[in-house]
JSON list of C-alpha atoms in Angstrom, two decimals:
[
{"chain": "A", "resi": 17, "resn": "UNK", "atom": "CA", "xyz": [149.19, 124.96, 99.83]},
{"chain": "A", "resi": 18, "resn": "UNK", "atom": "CA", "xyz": [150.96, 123.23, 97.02]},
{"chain": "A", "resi": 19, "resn": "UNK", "atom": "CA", "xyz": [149.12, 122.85, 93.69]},
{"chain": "A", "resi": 20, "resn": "UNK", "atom": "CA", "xyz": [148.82, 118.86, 93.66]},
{"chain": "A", "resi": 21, "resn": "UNK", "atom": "CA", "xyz": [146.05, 119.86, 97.36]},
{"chain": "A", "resi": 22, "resn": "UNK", "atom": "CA", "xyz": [143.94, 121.95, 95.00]},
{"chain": "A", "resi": 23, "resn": "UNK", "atom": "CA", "xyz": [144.31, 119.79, 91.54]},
{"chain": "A", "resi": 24, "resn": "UNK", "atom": "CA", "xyz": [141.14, 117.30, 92.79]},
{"chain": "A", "resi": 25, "resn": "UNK", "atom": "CA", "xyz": [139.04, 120.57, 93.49]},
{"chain": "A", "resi": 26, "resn": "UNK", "atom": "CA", "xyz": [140.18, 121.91, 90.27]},
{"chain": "A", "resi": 27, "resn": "UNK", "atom": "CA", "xyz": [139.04, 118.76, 88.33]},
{"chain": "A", "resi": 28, "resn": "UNK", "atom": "CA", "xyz": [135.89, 118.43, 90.38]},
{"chain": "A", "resi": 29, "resn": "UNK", "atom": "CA", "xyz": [134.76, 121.88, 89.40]},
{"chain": "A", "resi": 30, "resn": "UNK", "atom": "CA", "xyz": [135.85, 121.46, 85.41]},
{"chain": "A", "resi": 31, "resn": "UNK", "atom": "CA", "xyz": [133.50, 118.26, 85.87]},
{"chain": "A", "resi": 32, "resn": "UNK", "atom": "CA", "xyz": [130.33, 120.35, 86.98]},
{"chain": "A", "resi": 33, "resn": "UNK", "atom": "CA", "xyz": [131.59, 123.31, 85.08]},
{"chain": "A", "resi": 34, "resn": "UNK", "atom": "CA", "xyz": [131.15, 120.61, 82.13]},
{"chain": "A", "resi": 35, "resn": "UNK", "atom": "CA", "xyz": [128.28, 119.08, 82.94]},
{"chain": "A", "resi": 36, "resn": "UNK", "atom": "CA", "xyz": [126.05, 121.81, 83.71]},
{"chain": "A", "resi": 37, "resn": "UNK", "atom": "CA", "xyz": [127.33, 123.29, 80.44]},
{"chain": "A", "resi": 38, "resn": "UNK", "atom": "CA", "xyz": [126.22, 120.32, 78.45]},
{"chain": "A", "resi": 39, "resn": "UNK", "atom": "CA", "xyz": [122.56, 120.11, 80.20]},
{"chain": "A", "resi": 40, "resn": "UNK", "atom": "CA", "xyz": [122.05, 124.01, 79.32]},
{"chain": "A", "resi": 41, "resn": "UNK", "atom": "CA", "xyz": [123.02, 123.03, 76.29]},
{"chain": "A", "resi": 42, "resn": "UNK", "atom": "CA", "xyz": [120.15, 120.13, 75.33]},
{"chain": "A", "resi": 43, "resn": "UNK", "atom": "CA", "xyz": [117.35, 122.33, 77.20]},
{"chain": "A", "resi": 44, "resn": "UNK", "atom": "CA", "xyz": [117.97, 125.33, 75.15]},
{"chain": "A", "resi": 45, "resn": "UNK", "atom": "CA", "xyz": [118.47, 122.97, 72.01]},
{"chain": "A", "resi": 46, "resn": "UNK", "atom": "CA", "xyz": [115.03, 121.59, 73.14]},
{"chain": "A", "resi": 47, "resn": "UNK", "atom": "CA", "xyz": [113.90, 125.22, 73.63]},
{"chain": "A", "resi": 48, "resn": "UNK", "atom": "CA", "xyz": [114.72, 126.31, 70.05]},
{"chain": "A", "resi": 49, "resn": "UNK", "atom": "CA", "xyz": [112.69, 123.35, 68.56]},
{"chain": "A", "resi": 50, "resn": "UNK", "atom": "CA", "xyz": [109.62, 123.96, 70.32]},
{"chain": "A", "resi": 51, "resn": "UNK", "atom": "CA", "xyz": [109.90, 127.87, 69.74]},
{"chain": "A", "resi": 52, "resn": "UNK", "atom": "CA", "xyz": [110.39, 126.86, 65.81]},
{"chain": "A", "resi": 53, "resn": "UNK", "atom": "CA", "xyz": [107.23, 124.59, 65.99]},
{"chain": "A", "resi": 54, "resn": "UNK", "atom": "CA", "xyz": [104.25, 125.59, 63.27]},
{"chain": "A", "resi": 55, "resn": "UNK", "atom": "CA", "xyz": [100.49, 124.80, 63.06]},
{"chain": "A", "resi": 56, "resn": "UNK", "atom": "CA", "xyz": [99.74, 121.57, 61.11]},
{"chain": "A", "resi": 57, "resn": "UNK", "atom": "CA", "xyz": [103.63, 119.43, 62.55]},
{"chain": "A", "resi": 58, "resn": "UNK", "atom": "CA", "xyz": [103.05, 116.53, 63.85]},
{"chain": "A", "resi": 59, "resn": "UNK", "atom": "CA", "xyz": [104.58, 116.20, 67.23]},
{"chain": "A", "resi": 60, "resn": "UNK", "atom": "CA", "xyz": [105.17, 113.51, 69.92]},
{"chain": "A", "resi": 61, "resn": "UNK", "atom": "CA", "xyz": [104.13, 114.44, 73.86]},
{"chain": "A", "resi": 62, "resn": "UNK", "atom": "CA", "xyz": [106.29, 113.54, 76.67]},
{"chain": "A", "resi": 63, "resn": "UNK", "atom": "CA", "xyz": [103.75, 110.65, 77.48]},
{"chain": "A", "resi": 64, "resn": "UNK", "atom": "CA", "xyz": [104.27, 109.74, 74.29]},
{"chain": "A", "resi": 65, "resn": "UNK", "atom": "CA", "xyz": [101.08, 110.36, 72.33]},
{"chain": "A", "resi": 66, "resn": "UNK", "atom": "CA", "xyz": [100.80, 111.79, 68.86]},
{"chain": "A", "resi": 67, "resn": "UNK", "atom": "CA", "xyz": [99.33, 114.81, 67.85]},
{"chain": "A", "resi": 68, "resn": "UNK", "atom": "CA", "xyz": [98.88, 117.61, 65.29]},
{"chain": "A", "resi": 69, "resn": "UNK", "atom": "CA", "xyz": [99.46, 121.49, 66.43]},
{"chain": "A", "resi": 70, "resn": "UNK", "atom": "CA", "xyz": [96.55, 123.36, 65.64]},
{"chain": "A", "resi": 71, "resn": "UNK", "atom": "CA", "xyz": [97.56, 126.66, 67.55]},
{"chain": "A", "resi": 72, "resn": "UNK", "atom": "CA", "xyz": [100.53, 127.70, 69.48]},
{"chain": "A", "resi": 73, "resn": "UNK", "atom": "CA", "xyz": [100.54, 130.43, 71.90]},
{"chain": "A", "resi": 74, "resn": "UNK", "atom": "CA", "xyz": [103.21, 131.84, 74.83]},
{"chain": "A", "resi": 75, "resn": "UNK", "atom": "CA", "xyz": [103.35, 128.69, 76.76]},
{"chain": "A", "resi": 76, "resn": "UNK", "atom": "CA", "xyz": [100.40, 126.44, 75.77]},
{"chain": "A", "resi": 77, "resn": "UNK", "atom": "CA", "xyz": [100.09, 124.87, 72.63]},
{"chain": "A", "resi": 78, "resn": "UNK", "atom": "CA", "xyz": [97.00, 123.47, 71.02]},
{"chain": "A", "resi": 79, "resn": "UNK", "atom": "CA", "xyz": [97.08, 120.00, 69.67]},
{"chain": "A", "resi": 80, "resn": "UNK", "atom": "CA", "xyz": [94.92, 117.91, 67.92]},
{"chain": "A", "resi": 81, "resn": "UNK", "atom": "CA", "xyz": [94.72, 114.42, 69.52]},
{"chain": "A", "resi": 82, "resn": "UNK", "atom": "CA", "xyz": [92.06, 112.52, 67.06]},
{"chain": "A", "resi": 83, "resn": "UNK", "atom": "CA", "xyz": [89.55, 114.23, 64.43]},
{"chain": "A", "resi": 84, "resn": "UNK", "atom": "CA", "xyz": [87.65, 117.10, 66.05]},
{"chain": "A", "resi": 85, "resn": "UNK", "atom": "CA", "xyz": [89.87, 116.23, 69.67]},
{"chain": "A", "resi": 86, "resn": "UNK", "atom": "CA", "xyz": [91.33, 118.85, 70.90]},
{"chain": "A", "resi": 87, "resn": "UNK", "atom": "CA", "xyz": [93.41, 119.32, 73.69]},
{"chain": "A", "resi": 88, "resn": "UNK", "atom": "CA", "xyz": [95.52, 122.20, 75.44]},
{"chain": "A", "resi": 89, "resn": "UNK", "atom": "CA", "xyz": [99.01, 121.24, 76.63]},
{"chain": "A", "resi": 90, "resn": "UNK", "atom": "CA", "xyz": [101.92, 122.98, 77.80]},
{"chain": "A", "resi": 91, "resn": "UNK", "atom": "CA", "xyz": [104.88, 123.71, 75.22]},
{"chain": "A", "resi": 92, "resn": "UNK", "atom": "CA", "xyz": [107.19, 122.04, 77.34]},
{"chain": "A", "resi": 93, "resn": "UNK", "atom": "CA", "xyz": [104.84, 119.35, 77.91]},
{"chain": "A", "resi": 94, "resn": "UNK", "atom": "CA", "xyz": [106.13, 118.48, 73.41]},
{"chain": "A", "resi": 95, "resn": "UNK", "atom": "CA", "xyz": [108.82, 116.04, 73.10]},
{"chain": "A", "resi": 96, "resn": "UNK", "atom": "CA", "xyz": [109.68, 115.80, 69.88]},
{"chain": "A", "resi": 97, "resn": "UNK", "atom": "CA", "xyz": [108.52, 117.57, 66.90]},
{"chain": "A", "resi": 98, "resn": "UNK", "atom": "CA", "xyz": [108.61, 115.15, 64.05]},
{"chain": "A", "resi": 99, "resn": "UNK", "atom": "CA", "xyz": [108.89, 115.16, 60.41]},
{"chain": "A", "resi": 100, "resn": "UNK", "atom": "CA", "xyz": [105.47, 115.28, 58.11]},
{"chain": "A", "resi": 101, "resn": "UNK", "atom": "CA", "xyz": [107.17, 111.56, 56.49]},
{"chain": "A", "resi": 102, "resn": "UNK", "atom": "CA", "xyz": [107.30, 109.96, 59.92]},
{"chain": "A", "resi": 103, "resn": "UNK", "atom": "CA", "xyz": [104.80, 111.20, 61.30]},
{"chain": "A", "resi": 104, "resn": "UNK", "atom": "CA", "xyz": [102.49, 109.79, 58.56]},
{"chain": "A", "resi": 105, "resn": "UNK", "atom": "CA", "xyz": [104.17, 106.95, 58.53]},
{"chain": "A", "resi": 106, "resn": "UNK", "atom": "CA", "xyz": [103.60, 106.43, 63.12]},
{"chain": "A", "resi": 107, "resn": "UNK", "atom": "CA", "xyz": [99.75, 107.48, 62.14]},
{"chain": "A", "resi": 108, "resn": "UNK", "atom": "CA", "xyz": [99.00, 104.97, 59.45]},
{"chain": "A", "resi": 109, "resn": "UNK", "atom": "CA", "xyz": [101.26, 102.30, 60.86]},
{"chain": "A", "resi": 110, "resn": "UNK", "atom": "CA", "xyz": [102.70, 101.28, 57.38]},
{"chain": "A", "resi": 111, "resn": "UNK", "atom": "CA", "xyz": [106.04, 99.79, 57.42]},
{"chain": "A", "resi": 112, "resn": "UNK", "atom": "CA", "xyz": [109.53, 101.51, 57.89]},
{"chain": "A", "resi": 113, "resn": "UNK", "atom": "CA", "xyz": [110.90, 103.46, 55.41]},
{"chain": "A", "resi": 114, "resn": "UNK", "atom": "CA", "xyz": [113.83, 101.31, 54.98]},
{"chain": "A", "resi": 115, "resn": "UNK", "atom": "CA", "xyz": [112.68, 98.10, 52.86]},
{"chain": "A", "resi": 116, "resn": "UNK", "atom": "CA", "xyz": [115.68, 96.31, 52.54]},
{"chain": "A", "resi": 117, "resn": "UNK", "atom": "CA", "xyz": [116.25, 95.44, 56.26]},
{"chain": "A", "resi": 118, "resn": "UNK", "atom": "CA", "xyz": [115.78, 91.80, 57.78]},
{"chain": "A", "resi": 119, "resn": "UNK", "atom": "CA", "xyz": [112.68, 91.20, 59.52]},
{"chain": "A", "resi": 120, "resn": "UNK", "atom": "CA", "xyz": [112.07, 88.98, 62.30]},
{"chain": "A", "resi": 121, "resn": "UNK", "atom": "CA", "xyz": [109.46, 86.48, 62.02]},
{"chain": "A", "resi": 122, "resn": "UNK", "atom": "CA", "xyz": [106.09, 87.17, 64.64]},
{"chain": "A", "resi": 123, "resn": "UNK", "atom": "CA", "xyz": [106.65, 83.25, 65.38]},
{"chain": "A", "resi": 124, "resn": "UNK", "atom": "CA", "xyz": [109.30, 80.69, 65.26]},
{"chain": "A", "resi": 125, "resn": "UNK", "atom": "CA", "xyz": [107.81, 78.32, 63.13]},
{"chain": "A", "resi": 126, "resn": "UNK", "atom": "CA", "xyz": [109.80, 79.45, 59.67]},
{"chain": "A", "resi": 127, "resn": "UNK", "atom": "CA", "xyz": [113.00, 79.36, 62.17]},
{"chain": "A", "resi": 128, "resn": "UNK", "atom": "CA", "xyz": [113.10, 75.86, 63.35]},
{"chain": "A", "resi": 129, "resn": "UNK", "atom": "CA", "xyz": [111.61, 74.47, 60.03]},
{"chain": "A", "resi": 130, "resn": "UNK", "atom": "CA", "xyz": [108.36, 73.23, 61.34]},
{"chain": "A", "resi": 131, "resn": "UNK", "atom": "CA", "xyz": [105.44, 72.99, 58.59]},
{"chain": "A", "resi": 132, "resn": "UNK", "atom": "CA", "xyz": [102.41, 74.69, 58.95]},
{"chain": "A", "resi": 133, "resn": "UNK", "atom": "CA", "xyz": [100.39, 71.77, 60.15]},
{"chain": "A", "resi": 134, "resn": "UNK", "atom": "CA", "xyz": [102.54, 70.55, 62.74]},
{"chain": "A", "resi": 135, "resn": "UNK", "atom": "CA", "xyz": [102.62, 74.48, 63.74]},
{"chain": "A", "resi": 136, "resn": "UNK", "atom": "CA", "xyz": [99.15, 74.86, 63.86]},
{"chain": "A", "resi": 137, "resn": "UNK", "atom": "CA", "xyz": [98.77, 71.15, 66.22]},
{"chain": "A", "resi": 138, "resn": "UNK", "atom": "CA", "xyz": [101.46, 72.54, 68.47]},
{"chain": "A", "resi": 139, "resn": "UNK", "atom": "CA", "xyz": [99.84, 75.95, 68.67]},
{"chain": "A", "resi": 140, "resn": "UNK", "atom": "CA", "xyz": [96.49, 74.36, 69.65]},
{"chain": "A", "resi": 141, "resn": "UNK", "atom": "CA", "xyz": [98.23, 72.56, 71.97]},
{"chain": "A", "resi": 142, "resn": "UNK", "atom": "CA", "xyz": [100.12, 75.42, 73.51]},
{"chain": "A", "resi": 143, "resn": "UNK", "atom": "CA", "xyz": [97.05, 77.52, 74.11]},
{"chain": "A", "resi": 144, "resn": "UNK", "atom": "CA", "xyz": [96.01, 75.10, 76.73]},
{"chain": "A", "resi": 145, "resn": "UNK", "atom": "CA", "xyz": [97.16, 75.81, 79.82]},
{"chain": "A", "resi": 146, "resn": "UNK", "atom": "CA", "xyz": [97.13, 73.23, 82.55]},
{"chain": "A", "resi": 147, "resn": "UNK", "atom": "CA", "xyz": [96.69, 75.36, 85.78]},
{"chain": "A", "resi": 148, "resn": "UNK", "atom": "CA", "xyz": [96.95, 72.34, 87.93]},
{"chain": "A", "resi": 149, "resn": "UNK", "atom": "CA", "xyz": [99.87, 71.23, 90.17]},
{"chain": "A", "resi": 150, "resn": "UNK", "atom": "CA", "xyz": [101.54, 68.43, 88.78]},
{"chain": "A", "resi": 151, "resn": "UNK", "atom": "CA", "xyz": [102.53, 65.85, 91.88]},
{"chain": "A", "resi": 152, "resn": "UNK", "atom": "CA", "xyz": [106.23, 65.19, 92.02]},
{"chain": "A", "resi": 153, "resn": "UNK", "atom": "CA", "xyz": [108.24, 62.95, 94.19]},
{"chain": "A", "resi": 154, "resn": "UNK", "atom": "CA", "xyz": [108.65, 65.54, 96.36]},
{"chain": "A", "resi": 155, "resn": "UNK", "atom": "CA", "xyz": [105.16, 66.68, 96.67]},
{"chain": "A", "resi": 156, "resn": "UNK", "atom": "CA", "xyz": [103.74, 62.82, 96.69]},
{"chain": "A", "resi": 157, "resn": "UNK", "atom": "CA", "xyz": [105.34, 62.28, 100.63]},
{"chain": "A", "resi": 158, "resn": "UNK", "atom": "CA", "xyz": [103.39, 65.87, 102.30]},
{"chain": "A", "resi": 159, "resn": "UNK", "atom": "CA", "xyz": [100.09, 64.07, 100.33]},
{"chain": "A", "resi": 160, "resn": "UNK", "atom": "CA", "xyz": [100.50, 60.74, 101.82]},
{"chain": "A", "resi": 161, "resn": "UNK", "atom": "CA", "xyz": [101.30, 62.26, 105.67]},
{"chain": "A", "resi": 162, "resn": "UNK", "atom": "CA", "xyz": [98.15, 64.18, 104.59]},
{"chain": "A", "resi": 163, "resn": "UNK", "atom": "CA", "xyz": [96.05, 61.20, 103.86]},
{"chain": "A", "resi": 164, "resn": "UNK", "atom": "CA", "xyz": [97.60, 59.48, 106.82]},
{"chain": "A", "resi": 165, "resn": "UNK", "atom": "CA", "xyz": [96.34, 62.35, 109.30]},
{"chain": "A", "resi": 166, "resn": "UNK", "atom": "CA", "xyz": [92.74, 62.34, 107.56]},
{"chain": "A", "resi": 167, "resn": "UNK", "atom": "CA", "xyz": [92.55, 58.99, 108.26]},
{"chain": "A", "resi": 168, "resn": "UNK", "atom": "CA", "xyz": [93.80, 59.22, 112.20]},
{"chain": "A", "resi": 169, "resn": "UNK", "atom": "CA", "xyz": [91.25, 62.00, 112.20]},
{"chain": "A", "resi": 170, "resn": "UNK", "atom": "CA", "xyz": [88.62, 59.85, 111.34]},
{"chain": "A", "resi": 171, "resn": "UNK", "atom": "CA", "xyz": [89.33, 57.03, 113.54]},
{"chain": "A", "resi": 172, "resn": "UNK", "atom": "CA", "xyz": [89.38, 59.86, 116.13]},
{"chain": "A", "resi": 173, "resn": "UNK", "atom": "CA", "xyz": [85.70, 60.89, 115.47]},
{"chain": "A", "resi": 174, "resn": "UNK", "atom": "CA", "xyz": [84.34, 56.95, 114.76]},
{"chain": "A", "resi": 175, "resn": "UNK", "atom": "CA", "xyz": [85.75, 56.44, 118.30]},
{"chain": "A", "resi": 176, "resn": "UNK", "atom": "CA", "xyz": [84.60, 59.63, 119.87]},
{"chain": "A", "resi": 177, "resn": "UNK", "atom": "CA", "xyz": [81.18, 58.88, 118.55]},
{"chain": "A", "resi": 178, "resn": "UNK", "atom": "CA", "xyz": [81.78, 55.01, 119.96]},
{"chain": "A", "resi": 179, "resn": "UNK", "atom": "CA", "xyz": [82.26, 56.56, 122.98]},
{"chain": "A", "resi": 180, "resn": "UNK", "atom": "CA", "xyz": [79.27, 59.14, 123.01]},
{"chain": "A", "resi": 181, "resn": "UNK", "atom": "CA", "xyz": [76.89, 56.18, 122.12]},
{"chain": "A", "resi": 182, "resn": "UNK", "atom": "CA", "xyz": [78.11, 54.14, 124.47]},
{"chain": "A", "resi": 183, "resn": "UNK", "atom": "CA", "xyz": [77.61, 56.63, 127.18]},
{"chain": "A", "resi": 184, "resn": "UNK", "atom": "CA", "xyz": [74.23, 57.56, 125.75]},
{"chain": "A", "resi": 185, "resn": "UNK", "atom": "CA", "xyz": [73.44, 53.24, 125.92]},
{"chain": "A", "resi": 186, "resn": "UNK", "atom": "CA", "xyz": [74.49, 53.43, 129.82]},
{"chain": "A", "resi": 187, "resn": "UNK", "atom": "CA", "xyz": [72.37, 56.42, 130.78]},
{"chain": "A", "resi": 188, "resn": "UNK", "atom": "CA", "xyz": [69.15, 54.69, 129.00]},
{"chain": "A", "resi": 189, "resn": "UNK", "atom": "CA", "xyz": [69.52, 51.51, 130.65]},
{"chain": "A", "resi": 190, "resn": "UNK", "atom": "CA", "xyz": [70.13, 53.48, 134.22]},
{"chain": "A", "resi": 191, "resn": "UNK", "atom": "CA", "xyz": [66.78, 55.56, 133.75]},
{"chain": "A", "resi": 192, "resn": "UNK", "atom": "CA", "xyz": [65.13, 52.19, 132.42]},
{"chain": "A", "resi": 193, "resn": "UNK", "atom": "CA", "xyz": [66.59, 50.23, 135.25]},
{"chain": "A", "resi": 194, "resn": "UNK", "atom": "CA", "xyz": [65.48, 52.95, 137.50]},
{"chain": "A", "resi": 195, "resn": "UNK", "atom": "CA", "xyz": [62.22, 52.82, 136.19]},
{"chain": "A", "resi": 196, "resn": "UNK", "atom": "CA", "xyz": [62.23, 49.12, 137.11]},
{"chain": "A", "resi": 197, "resn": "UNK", "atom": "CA", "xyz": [63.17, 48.99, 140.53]}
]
């Protein structure tokens, strides 16, 4: 076998060599921050709710989920363990910590230059929703074929019911004009 047959199983297994390397890597990086994790950090569950530790032991960790909540989870069950600044800062939902960024407007009123009033009208308007199917060209010929068949429907049933009295008329004047004979 020359070396250029064995160079793709050479490369293949440098790729997984690589890989697998990399992985071990994170999880014992991950590991290390849960081992170094004290009572009273504020950390951030895999679900992604926010807690304080209140005791750690082997492999469970204690965490406090809301004043006088407590809950037992599993250390590898913790995320990330967070810093006391964000933390606070996730908890009491104040701003960033950066001031000086841009901030995007919750509306687009201030973007298009609309005034409040006209904002206000608009947003009235917008918060009624018309549910019903508006009736376009398209729509307008199934309606009329509709009405069209309603109406053959009900010529259908005046002249059944034509018929029905009709028939009902000829059997009274048979037992009447049997009556008379």
């Amino acid at each position: 076998m020359s070396i250029v047959t064995l160079l793709p199983f050479i490369v293949l297994i440098g790729a997984m060599f690589l890989m697998t390397r990399s992985a071990k890597k994170k999880q014992q990086a991950a590991q290390q921050m849960r081992n170094e994790m004290q009572a009273g950090t504020g950390v951030r569950t895999i679900g992604g709710m926010y807690a304080t530790v209140k005791e750690i032991h082997e492999d469970t960790v204690l965490l406090e989920v809301a004043p006088g909540v407590h809950a037992i989870y599993a250390k590898n069950a913790i995320g990330a363990v967070l810093a006391d600044e964000e933390y606070n800062r996730i908890l009491d939902g104040a701003d960033p910590i950066h001031g000086d960024e841009s901030i995007v407007p919750d509306d687009a009123s201030s973007l298009t230059g609309d005034t409040a009033g006209d904002a206000t009208e608009t947003g009235d308007k917008a918060d009624k929703i018309d549910l019903g199917k508006a009736e376009t060209p398209a729509d307008a010929e199934p309606a009329a074929e509709a009405e069209a068949e309603a109406k053959d429907a009900k010529d259908a049933k005046d002249a059944k019911d034509t018929v029905k009295a009709d028939a009902d008329a000829a059997k009274d004047e048979k037992k009447s004009g049997d009556d008379a004979k």
